[in-house]
Coordinates of C-alpha atoms in Angstrom, one line a residue:
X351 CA 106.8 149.3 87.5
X352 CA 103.5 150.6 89.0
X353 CA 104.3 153.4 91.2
X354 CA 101.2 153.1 92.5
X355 CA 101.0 149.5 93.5
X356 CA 104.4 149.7 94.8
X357 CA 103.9 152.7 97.4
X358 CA 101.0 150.2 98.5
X359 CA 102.9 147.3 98.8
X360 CA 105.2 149.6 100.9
X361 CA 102.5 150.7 102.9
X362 CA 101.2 147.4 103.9
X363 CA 105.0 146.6 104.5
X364 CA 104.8 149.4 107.0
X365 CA 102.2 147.6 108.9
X366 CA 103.4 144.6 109.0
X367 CA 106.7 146.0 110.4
X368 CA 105.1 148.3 112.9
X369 CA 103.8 144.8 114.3
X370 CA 106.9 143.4 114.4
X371 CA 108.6 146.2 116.0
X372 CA 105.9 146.6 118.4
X373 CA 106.0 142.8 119.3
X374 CA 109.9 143.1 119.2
X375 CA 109.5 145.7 121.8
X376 CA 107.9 144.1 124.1
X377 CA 109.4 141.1 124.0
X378 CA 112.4 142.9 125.6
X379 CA 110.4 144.8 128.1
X380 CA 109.3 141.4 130.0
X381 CA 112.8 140.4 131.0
X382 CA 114.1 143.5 131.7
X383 CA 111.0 143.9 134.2
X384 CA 111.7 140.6 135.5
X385 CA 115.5 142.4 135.9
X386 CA 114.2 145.3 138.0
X387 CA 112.0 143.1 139.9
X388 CA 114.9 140.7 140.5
X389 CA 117.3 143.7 141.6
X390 CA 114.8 144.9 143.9
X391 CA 114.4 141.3 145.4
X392 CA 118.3 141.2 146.1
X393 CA 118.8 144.8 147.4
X394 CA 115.8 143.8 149.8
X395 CA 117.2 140.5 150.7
X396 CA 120.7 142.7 151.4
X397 CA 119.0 144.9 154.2
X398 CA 117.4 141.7 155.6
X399 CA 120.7 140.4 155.8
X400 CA 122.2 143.8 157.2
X401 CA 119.1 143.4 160.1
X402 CA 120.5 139.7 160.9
X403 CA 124.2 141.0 161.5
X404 CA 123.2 144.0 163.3
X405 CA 121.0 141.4 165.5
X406 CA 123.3 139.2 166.2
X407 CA 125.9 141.9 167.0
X408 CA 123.4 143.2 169.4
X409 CA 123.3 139.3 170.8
X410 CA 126.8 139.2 171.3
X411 CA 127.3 142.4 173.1
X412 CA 124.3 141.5 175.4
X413 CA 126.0 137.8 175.9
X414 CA 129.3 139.9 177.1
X415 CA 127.4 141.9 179.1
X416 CA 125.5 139.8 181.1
X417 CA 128.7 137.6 181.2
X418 CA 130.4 141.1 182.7
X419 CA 127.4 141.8 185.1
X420 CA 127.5 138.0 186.4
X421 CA 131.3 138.6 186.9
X422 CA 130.4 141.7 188.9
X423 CA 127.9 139.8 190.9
X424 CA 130.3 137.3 192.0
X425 CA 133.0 139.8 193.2
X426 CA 130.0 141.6 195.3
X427 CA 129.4 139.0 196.9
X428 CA 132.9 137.4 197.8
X429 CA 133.5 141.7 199.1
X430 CA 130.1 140.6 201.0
X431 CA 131.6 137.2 202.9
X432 CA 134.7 139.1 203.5
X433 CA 133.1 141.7 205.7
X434 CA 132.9 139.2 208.1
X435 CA 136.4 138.7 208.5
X436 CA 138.1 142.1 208.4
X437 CA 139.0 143.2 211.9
X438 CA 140.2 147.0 211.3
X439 CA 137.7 149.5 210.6
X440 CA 139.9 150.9 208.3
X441 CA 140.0 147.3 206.4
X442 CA 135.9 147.4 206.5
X443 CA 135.8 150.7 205.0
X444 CA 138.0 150.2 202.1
X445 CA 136.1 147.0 201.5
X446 CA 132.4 148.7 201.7
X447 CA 134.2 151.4 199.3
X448 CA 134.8 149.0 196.6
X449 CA 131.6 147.2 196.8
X450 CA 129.9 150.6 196.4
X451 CA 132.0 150.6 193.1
X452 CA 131.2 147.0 192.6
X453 CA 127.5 148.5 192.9
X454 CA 127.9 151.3 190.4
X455 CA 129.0 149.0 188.0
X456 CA 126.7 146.3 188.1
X457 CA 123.9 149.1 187.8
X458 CA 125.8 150.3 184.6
X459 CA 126.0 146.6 183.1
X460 CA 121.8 146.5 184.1
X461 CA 121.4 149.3 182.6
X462 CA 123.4 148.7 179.4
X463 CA 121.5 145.6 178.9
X464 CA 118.2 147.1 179.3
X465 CA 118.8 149.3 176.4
X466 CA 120.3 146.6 174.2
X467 CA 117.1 144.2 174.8
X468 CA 115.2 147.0 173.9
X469 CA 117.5 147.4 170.7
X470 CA 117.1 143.6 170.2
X471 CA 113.0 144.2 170.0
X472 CA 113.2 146.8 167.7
X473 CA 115.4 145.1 165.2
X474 CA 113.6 141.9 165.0
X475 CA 110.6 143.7 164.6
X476 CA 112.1 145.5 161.8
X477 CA 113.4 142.5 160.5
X478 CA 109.9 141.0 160.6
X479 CA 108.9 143.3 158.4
X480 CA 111.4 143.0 155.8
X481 CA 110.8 139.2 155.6
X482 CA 107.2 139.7 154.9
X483 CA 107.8 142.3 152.5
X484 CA 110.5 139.7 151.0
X485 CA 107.8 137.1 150.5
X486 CA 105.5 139.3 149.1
X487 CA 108.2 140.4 146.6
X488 CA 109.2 137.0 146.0
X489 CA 105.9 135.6 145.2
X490 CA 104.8 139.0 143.0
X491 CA 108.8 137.6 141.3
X492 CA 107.9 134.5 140.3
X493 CA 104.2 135.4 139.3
X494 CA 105.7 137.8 136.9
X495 CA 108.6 135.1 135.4
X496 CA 105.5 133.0 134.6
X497 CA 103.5 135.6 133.1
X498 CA 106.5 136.9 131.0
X499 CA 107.5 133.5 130.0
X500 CA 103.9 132.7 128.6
X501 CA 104.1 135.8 127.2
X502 CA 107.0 135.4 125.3
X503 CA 106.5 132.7 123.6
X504 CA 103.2 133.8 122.2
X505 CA 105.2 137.2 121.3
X506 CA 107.7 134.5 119.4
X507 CA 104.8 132.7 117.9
X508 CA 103.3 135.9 115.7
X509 CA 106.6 137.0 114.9
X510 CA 107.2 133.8 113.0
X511 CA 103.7 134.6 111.0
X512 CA 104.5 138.0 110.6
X513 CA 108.2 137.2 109.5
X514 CA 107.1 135.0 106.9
X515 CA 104.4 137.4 105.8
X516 CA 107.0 140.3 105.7
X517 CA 109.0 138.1 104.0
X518 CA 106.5 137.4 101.0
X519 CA 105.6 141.1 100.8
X520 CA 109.1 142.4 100.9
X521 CA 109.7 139.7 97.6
X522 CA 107.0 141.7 95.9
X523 CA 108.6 145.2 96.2
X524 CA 110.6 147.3 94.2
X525 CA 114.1 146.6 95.2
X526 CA 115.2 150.3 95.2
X527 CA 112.1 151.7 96.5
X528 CA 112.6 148.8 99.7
X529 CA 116.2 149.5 99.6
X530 CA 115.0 153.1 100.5
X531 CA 112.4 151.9 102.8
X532 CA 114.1 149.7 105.3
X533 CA 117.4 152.2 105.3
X534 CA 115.0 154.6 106.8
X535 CA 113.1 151.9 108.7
X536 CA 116.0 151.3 110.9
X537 CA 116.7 154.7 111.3
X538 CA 113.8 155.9 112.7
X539 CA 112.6 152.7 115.3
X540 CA 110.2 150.8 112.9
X541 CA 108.1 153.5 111.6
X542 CA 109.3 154.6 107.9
X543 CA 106.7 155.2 106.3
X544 CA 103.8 157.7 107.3
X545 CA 100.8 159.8 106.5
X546 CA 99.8 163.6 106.2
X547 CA 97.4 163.8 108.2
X548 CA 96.1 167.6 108.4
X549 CA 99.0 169.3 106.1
X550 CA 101.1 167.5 108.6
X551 CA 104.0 164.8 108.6
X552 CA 102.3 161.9 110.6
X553 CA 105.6 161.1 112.1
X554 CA 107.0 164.5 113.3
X555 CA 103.5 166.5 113.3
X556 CA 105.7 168.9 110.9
X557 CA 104.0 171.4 108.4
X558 CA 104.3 169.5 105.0
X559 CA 104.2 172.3 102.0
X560 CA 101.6 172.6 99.3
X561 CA 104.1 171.8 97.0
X562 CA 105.2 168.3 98.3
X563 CA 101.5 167.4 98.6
X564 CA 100.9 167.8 94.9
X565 CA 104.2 165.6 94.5
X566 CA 102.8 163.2 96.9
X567 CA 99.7 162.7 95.0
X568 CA 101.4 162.6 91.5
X569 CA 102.5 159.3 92.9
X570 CA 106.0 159.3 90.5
X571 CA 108.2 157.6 93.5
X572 CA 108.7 157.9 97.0
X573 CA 108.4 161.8 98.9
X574 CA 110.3 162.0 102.0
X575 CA 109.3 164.8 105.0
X576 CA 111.6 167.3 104.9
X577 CA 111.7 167.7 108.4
X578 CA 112.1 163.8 109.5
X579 CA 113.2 162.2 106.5
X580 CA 110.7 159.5 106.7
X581 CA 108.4 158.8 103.8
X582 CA 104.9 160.0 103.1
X583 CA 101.7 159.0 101.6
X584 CA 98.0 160.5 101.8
X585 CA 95.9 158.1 102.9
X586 CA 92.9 157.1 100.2

């Protein structure tokens, strides 16, 4: 066995992996934006919801009190057409007594409904706003699952090359130096096998020793980083 020629073959392994891992990668970033996105939507599409019941809870309350204030208009004026009628001034005093109260209350039912129309405005106006935000969100949603979707499938279509090519490269390895390899491989998220670059371990940036250098470059197996474990190589 060529030591040599197998700590290349390794090496281009290492970049054919760091593709795949890479495209791997992002193929499960697109859905789990689409996820977020989608999450966001819904919690949105809650409020909106939230801003209908509160309206319409507004609308009921207003309904009951207009209903109260027409109820109170009605009793005003029978009190008014029998003013006419009473013939003791005590009788005419109680009844212009409770249509003062009568009064009072109709200006608190006025009043009450003021407020709640202005209530009314405020949360259809807020609710306004939240359905334009929704279709905003619902168009950058679907403009997203497209783009995702297309992207996908060209993310599936160079993973099929690249498997195959992994495959053909793998088949030319050592089987205990790739045994080696892919053990560490999956250990450290697709990136196994790295360069010193600078005295340093190009996957930790850790101080590599003189010593393991020298070893490096007598190229009689594979030299793992002390620090990370992963493998090393000086680049020709």
């Amino acid at each position: 066995m060529d030591i040599t020629e197998q700590i290349t073959l390794i090496i281009e392994l290492q970049e054919i992996d760091t593709q795949i891992f890479d495209l791997e990668r992002r193929k499960k970033e697109g859905p789990l934006k689409i996820q977020r996105l989608d999450e966001a939507f819904k919690k949105r599409s809650g409020i909106l919801k939230e801003g209908q019941d509160g309206l319409m809870a507004l609308q009921v309350t207003q309904k009951s009190k207009e209903n109260d204030l027409a109820s109170k208009e009605e009793m005003m004026k029978k009190c008014q057409s029998q003013l006419y009628a009473i013939k003791t001034n005590k009788e005419y005093t109680a009844m212009q007594h409770e249509i003062k109260g009568h009064e009072a209350d109709k200006s608190v039912f006025e009043e009450d409904i003021i407020n709640i129309l202005d209530e009314v405005d405020v949360k259809k106006k807020e609710i306004e706003g939240v359905k334009a935000i929704l279709k905003d969100e619902e168009v950058a949603l679907n403009q997203e699952k497209t783009k995702v979707s297309s992207e996908t499938k060209e993310i599936e279509a160079k993973l099929v090359v690249l498997t195959k090519q992994r495959q053909e490269q793998a088949a030319k390895a050592d089987k205990g130096m790739l045994i080696k390899y892919e053990r560490v491989l999956k250990g450290k998220d697709g990136l196994a096998m790295v360069p010193v670059k600078s005295n340093a371990c190009g996957g930790c940036n850790m101080n590599v020793p003189p010593q393991v250098i020298n070893e490096i470059m007598m190229k009689k197996g594979l030299i793992f980083c002390e620090s990370c474990a992963r493998i090393l190589y000086i680049e020709q």
